[in-house]
CSV table of C-alpha atoms in Angstrom, one decimal:
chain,number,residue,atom,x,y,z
A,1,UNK,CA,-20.5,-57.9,18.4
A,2,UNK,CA,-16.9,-57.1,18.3
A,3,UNK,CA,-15.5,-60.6,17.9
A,4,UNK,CA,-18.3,-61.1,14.8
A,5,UNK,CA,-16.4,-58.0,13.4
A,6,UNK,CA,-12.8,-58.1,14.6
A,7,UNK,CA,-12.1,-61.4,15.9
A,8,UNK,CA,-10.9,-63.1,19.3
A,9,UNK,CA,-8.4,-59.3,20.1
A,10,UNK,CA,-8.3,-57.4,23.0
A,11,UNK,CA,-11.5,-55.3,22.6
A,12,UNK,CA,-13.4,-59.0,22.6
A,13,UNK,CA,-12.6,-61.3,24.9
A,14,UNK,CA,-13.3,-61.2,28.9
A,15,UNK,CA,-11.9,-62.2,32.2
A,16,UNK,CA,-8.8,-64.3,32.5
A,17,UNK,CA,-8.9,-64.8,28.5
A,18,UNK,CA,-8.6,-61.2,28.1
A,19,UNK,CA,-5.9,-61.0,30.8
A,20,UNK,CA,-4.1,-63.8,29.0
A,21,UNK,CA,-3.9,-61.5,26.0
A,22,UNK,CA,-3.1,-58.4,27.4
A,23,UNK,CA,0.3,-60.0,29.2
A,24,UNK,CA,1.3,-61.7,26.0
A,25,UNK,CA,0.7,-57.6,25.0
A,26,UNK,CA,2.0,-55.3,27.4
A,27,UNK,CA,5.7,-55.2,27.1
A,28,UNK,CA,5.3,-54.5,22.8
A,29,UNK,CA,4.0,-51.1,24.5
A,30,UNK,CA,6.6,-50.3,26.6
A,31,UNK,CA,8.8,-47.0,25.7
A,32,UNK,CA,11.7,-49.3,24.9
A,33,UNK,CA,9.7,-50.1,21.8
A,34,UNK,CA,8.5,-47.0,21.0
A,35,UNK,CA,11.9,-45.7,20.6
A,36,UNK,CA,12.7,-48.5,18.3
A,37,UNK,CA,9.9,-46.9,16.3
A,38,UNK,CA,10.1,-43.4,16.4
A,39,UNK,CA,12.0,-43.5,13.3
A,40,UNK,CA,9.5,-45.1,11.2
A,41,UNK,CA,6.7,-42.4,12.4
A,42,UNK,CA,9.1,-40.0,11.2
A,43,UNK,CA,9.7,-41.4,7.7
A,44,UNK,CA,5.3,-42.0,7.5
A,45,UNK,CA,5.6,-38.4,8.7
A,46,UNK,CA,8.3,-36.9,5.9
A,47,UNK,CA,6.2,-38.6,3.4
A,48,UNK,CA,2.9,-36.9,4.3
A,49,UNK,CA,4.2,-34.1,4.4
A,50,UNK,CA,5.4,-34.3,1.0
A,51,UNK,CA,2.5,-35.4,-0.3
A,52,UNK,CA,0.9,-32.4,0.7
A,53,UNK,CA,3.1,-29.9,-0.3
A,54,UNK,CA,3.2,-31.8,-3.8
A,55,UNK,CA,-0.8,-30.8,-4.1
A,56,UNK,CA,-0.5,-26.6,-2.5
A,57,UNK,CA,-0.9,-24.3,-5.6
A,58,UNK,CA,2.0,-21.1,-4.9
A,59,UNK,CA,-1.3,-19.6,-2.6
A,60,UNK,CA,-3.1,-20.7,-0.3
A,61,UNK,CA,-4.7,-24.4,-0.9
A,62,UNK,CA,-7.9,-26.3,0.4
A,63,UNK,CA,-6.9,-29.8,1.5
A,64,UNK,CA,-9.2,-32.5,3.6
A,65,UNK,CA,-6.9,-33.2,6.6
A,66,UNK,CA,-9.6,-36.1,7.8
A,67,UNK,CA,-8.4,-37.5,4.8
A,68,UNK,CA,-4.8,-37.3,5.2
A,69,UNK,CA,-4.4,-37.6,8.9
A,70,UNK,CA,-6.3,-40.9,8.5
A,71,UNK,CA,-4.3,-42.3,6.0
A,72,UNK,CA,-0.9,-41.3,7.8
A,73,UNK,CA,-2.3,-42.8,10.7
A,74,UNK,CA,-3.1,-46.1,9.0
A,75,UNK,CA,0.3,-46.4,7.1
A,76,UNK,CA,2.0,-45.6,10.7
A,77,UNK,CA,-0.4,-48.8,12.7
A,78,UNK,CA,0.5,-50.8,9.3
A,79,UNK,CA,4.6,-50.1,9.7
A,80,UNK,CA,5.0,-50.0,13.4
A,81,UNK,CA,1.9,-51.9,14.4
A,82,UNK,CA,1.8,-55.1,11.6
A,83,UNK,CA,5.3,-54.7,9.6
A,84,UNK,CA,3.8,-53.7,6.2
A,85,UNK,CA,2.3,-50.8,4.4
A,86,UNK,CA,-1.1,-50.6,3.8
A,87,UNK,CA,-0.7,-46.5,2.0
A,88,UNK,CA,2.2,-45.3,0.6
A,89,UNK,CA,0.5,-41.9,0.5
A,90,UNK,CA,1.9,-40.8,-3.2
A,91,UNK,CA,-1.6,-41.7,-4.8
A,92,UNK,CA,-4.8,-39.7,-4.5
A,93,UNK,CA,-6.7,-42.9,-4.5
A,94,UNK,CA,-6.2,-45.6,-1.4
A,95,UNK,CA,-6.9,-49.0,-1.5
A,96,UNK,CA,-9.7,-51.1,-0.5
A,97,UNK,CA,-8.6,-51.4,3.1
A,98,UNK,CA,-8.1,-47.8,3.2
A,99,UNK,CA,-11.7,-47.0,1.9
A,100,UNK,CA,-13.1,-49.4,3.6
A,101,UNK,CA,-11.8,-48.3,7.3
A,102,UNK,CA,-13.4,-44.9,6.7
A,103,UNK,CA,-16.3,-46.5,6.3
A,104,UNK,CA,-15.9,-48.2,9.7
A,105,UNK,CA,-16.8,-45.3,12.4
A,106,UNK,CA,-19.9,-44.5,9.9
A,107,UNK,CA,-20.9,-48.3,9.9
A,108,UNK,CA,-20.7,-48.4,13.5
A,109,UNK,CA,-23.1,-45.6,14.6
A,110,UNK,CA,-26.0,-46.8,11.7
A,111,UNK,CA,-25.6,-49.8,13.4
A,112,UNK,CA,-25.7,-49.3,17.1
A,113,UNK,CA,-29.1,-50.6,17.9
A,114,UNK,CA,-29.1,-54.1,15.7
A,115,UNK,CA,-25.7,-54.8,17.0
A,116,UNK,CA,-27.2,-54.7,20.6
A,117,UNK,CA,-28.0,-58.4,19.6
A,118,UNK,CA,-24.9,-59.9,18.0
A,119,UNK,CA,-24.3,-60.6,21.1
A,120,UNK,CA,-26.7,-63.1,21.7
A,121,UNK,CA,-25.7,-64.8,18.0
A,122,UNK,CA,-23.1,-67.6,18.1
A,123,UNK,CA,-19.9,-66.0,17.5
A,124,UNK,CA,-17.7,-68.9,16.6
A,125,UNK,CA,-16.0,-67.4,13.3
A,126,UNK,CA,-14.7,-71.0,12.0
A,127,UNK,CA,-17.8,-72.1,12.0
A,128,UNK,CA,-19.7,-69.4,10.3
A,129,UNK,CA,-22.9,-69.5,11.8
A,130,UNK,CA,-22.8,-66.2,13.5
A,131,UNK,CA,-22.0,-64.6,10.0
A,132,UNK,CA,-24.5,-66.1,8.3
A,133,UNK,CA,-27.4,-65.3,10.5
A,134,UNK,CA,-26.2,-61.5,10.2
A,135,UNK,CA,-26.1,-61.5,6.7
A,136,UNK,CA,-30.3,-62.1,6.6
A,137,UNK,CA,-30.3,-59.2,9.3
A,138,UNK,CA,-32.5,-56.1,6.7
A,139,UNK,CA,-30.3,-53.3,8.2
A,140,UNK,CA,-28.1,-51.0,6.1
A,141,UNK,CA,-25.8,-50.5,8.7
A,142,UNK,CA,-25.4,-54.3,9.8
A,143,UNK,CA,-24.7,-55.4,6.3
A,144,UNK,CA,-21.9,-52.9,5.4
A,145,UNK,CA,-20.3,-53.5,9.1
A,146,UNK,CA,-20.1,-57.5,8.0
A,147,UNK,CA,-18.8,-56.1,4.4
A,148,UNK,CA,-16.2,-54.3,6.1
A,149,UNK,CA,-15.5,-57.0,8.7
A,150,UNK,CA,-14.9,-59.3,5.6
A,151,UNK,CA,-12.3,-57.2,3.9
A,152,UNK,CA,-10.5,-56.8,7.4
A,153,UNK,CA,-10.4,-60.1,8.3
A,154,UNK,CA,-8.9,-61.4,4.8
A,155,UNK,CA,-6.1,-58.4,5.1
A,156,UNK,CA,-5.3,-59.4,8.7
A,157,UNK,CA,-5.1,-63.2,7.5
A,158,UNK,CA,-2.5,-62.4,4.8
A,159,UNK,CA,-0.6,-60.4,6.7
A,160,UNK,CA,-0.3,-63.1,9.4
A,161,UNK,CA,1.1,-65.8,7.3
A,162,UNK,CA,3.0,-63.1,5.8
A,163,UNK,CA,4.8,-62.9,9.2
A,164,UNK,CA,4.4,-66.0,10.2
A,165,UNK,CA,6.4,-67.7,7.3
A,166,UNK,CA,8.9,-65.0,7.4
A,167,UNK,CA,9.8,-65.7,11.4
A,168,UNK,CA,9.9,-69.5,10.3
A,169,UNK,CA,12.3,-68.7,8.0
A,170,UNK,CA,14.8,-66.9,10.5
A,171,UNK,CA,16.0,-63.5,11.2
A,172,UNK,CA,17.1,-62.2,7.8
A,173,UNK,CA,14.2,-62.5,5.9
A,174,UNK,CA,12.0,-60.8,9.4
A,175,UNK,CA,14.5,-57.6,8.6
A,176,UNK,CA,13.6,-57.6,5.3
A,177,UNK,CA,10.1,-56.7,5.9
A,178,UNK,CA,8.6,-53.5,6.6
A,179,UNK,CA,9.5,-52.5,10.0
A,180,UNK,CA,12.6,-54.8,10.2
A,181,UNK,CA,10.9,-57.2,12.7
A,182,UNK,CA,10.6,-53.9,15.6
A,183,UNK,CA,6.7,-53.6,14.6
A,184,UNK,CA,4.2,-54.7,17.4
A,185,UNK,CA,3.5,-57.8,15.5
A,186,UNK,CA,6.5,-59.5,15.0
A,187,UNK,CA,7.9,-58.9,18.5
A,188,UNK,CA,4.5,-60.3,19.5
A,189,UNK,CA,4.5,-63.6,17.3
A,190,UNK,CA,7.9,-64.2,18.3
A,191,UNK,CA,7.0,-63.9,22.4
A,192,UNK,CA,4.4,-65.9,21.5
A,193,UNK,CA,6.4,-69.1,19.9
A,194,UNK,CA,8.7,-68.6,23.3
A,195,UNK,CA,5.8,-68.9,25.0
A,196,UNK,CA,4.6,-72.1,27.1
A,197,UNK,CA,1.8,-73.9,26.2
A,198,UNK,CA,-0.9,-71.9,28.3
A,199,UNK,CA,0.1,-68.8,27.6
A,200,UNK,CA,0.1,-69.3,23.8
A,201,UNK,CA,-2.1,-67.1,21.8
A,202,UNK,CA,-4.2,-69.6,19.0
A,203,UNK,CA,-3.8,-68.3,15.5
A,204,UNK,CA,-7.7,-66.8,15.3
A,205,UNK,CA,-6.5,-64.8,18.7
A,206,UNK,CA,-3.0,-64.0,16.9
A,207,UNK,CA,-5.3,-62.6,13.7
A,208,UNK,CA,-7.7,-60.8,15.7
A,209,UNK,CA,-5.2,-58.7,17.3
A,210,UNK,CA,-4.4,-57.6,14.2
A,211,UNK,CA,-7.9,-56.6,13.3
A,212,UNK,CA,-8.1,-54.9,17.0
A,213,UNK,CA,-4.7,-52.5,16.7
A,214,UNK,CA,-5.8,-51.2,13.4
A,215,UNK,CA,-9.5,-50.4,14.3
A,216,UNK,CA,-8.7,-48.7,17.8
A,217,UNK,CA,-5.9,-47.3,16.9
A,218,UNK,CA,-6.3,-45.1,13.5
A,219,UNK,CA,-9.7,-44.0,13.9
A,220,UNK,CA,-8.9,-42.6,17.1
A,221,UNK,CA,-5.9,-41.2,16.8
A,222,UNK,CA,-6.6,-39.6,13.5
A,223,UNK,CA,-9.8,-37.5,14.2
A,224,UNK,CA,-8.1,-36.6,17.5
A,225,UNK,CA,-5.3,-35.3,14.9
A,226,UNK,CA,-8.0,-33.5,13.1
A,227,UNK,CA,-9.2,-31.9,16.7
A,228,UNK,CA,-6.0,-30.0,17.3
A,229,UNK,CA,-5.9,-28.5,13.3
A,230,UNK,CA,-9.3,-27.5,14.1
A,231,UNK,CA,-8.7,-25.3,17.1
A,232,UNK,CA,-5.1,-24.3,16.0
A,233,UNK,CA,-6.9,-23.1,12.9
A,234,UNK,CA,-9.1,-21.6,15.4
A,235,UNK,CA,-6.7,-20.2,17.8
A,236,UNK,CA,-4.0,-19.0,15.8
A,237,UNK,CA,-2.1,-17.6,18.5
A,238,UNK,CA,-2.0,-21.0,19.9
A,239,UNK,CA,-0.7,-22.2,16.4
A,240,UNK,CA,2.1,-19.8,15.9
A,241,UNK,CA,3.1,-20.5,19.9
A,242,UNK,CA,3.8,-24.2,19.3
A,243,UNK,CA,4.6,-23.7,15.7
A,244,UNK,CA,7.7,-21.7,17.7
A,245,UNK,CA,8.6,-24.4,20.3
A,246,UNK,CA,8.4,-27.5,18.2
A,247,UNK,CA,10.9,-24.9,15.3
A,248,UNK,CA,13.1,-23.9,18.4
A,249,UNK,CA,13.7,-27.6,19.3
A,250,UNK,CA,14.8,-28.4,15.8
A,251,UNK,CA,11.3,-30.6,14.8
A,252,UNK,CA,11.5,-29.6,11.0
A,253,UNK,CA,14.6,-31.9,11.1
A,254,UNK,CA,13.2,-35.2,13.3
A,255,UNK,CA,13.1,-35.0,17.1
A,256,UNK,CA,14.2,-38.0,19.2
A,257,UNK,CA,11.5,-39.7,21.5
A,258,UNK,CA,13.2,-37.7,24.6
A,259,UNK,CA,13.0,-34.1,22.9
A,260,UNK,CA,9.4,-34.5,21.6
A,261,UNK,CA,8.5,-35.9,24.6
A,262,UNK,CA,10.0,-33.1,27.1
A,263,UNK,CA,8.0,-30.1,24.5
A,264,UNK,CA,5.6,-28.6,27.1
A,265,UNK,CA,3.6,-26.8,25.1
A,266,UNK,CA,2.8,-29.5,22.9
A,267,UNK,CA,2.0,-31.5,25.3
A,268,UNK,CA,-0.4,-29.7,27.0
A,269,UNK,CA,-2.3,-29.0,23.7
A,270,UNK,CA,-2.6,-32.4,23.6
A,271,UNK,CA,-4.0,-32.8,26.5
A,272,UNK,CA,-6.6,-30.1,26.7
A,273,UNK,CA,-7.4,-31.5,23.5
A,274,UNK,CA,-7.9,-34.9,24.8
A,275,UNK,CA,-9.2,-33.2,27.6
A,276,UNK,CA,-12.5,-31.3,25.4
A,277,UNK,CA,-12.5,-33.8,22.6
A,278,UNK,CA,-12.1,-37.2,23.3
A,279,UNK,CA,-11.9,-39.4,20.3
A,280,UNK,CA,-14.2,-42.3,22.5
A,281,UNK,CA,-17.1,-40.1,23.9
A,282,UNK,CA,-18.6,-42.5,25.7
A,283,UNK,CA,-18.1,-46.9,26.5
A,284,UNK,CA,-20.5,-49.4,26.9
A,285,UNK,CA,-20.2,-51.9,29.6
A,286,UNK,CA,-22.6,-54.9,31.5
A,287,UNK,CA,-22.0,-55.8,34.7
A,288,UNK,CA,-21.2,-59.7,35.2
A,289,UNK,CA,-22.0,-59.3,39.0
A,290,UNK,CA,-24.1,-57.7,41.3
A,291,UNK,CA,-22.5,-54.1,42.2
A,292,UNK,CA,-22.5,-51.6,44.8
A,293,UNK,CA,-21.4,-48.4,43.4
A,294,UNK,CA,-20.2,-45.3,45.5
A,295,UNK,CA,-21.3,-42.1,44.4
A,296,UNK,CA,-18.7,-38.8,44.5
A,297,UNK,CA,-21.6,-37.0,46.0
A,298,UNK,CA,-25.0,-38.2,47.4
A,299,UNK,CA,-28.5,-37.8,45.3
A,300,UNK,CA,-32.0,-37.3,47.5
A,301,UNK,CA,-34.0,-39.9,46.9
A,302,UNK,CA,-37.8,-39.8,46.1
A,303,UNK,CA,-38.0,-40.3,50.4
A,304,UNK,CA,-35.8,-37.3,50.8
A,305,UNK,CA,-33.0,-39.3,52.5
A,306,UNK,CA,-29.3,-39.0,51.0
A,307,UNK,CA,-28.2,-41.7,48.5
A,308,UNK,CA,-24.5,-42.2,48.8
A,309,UNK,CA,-24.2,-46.0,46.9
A,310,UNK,CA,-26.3,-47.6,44.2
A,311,UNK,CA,-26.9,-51.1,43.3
A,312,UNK,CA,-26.9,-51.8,40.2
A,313,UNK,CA,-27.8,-55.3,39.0
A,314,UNK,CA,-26.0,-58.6,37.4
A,315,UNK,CA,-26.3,-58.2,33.5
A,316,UNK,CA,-27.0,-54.6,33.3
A,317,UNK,CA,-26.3,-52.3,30.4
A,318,UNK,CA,-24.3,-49.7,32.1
A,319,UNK,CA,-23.0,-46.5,29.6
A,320,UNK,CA,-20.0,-44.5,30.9
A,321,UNK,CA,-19.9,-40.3,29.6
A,322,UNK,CA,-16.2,-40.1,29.2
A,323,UNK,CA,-16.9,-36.2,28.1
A,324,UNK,CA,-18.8,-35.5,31.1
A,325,UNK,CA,-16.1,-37.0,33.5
A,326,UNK,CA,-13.5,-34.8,31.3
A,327,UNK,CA,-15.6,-31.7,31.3
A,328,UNK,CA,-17.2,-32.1,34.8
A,329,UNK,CA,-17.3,-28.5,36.4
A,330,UNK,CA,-17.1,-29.6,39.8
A,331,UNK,CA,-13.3,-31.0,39.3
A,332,UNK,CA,-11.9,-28.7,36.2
A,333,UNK,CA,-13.8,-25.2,37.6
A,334,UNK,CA,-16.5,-23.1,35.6
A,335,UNK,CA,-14.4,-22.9,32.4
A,336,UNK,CA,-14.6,-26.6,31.7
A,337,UNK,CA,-16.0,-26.3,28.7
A,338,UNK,CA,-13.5,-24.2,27.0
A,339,UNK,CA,-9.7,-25.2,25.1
A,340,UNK,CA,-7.1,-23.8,27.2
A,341,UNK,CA,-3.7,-25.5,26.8
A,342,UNK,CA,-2.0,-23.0,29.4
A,343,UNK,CA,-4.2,-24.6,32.0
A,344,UNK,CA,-2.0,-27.8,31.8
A,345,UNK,CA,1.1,-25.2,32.4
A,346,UNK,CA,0.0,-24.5,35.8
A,347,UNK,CA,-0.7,-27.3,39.0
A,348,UNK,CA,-4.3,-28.6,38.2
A,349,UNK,CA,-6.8,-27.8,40.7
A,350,UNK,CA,-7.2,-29.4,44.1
A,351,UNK,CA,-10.1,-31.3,43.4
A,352,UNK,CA,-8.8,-32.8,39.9
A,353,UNK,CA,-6.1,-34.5,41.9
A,354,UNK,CA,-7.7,-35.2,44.8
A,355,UNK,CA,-10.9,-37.1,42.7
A,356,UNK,CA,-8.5,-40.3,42.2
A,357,UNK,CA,-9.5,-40.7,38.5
A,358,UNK,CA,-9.2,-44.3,37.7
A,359,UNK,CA,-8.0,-43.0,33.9
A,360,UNK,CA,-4.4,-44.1,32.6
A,361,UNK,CA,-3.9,-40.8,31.4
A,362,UNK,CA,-3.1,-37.4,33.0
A,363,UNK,CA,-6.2,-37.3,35.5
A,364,UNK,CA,-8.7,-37.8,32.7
A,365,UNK,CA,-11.2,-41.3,30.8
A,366,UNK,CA,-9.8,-40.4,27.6
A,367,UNK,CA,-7.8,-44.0,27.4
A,368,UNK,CA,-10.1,-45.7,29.7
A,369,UNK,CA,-8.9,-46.7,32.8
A,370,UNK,CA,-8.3,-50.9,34.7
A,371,UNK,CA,-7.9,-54.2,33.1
A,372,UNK,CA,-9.2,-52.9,29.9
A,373,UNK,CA,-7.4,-49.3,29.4
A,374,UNK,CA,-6.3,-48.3,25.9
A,375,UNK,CA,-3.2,-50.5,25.9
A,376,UNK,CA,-2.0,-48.2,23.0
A,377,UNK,CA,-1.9,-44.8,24.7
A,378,UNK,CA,1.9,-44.5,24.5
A,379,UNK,CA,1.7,-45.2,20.9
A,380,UNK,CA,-0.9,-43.1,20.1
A,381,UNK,CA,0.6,-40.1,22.0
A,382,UNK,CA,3.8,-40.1,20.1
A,383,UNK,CA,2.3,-41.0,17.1
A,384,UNK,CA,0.3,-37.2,17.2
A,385,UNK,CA,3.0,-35.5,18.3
A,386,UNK,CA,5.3,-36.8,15.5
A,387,UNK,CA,2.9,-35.8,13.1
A,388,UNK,CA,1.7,-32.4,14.5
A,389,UNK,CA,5.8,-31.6,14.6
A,390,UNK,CA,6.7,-32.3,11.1
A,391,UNK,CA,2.8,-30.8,10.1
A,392,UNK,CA,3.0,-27.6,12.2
A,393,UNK,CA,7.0,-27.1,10.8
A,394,UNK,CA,5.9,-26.7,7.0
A,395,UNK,CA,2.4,-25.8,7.0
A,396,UNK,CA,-0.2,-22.8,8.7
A,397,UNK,CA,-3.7,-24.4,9.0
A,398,UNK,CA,-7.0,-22.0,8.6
A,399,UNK,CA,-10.3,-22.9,8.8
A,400,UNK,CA,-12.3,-23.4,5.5
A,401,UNK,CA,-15.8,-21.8,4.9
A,402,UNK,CA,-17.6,-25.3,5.3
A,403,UNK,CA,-19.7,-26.1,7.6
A,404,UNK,CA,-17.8,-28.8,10.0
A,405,UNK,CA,-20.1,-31.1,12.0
A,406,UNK,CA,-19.1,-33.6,14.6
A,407,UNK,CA,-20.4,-36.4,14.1
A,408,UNK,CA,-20.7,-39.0,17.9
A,409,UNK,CA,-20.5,-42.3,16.1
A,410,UNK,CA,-18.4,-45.2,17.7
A,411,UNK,CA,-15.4,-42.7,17.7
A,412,UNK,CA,-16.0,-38.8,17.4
A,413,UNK,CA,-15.4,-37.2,13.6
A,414,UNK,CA,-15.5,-34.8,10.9
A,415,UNK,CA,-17.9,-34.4,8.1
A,416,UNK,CA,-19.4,-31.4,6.2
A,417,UNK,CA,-22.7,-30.0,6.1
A,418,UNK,CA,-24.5,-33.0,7.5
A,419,UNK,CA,-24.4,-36.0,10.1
A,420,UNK,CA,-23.5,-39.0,9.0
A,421,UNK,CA,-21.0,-40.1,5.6
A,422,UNK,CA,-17.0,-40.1,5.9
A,423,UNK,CA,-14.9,-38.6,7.7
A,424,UNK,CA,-14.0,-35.0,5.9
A,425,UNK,CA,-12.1,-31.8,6.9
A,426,UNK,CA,-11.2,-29.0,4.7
A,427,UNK,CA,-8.5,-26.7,5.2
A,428,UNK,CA,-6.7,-24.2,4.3
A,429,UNK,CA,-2.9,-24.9,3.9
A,430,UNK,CA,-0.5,-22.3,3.0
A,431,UNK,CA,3.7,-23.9,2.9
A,432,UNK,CA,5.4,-22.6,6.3
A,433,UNK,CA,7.0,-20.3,5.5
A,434,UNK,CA,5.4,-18.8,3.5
A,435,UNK,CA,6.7,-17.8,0.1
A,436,UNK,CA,4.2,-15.2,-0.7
């Protein structure tokens, strides 16, 4: 189902095909490169910031931060990530590809159960067949998942001959496109022409990458975003702490990558947050072989002998709780379940680092861990701590007397009153500091 909606990128292909693509990938992640583009988070970060403080009355002012964060988010995957700008963030109304990717974690969770049979549709994209038998599929979710796929798809296209021509064309007209040529894409089209023959990315694969950064990317990192406002609103000691560290270190004027890097106290709200709330609750896997799994502890079977493996069959539908791995009591202690930064502050208990969690980040599944971890976790770490700096410096965040729900789509978010709809968080914003 994923390469029917994003193409042949990392989140669809398998085996050595997906191992092709994620060495073509790995070095546009490394912190070399996200140095190179902590500038332009900064300048997506000035902007949001201004567009906010251009809509606060002299008093305090209800703003939906889903909203905002997600289109900050967006604008910084389409400068750093593609080399162009999807949101300029001055006007109150996005474009299509802005409205329609807020549609995207909605369209996903009406559409769980029918898309437990794409796969079983042919899924060649050139050829159309797959898409065609899902547009005769009678499901509401299904059919505004292949709208959305659509508009995706032709914005991704553009914006690869956009790229494409401009690298033909040499090095001065790559600088004169957003990002000056230091975005993921354009380092990763030109690897790719320096490439040999077998390692070469085809142009559906080059596309579909494209399709893939945006969608795991903004999503996630955004409602994450809107995780921490939540329970600094809630916490507001918390808030004024790291409103204190991030003002000592001199983040109302831009940090560099190695000062908002070395901040402890925003990082550990970042983790605990990651920690509680992670953005990917849980991830759907099927084994391709037969597998023997060791259990952490043994289970009494029905015989009353102790279990300590499991088999677990060729072509089973196996689902992975990344929150109960991240909450589980018997490796984080009896207050689990409750948002302490400070605990990040201190050594983590014994049997946290003793577990040998397979994640890629700090002892916890948040970014997945193996062949197919988050290859983005860098990125998507300094893009929230750029953006909670520059946020934090110029505004207090309370909570607004709506009714904020949840929601466990494909990615965890926001909405009022209700499951289900878009993404929504309203706050109230008051200008830091304050000029009452």
């Amino acid at each position: 189902s994923n390469e029917l909606v994003l193409g042949k990128g990392l989140l669809s292909t398998l085996g050595d095909h997906h191992k092709k693509q994620r060495k073509m990938l790995n070095p546009v992640f490394s912190p070399k490169h996200m140095r190179q583009m902590i500038p332009i988070f900064h300048d997506v970060g000035r902007t949001l910031v201004h567009a906010i403080r251009s809509r606060l009355s002299d008093g305090p002012t209800e703003i939906d931060m889903a909203t905002w964060t997600g289109r900050a988010a967006l604008e910084i995957m389409g400068q750093a990530g593609l080399g162009c700008s999807f949101d300029p963030l001055v006007s109150d109304k996005p474009d299509e590809y802005v409205t329609a990717l807020k549609s995207f974690t909605y369209a996903i969770g009406r559409s769980a159960i029918p898309r437990r049979i794409m796969p079983y549709l042919p899924t060649v994209r050139f050829a159309g067949i797959g898409r065609m038998l899902i547009k005769l599929v009678p499901h509401e979710g299904v059919q505004l998942l292949f709208q959305l796929s659509e508009i995706f798809w032709a914005r991704a296209s553009a914006i690869y001959k956009e790229k494409k021509y401009a690298l033909e064309r040499g090095d001065a007209a790559v600088s004169q496109q957003v990002g000056g040529g230091k975005d993921i894409m354009s380092i990763l089209l030109k690897a790719n022409m320096e490439a040999s023959g077998s390692d070469k990315l085809d142009e559906d694969e080059l596309i579909g990458q494209m399709s893939t950064l945006i969608m795991a990317a903004v999503d996630t990192t955004s409602n994450a975003l809107s995780a921490i406002l939540t329970l600094l609103a809630e916490h507001p000691d918390v808030q004024q702490k790291l409103r204190a560290e991030i003002l000592e270190a001199g983040a109302d004027k831009g940090l560099d990558f190695d000062a908002l890097m070395g901040l402890p106290y925003l990082e550990a709200v970042c983790r605990e947050t990651l920690r509680l709330h992670a953005p990917l609750a849980q991830v759907f896997r099927e084994t391709q072989t037969d597998v023997v799994l060791p259990l952490s502890k043994p289970i009494t079977g029905l015989d009353g002998s102790a279990i300590h493996q499991i088999l677990i069959p060729k072509n089973t539908s196996v689902v992975a709780g990344l929150l109960n791995c991240n909450r589980n009591k018997a490796l984080w202690g009896e207050d689990a379940y409750e948002w302490k930064p400070e605990r990040w502050l201190a050594p983590l208990p014994t049997a946290v680092t003793e577990a040998r969690m397979p994640g890629v980040y700090s002892n916890l599944m948040t970014f997945l861990g193996g062949g197919r971890a988050c290859i983005g976790f860098k990125f998507s770490q300094l893009e929230m701590k750029v953006l909670l700096s520059l946020l934090l410096a110029n505004f207090t965040f309370e909570r607004s007397d709506k009714q904020i729900i949840w929601n466990f789509g494909g990615v965890r978010y926001p909405t009022v009153g209700q499951l289900g709809g878009n993404a929504s968080l309203p706050m109230i914003l008051r200008a830091y500091p304050s000029k009452e």
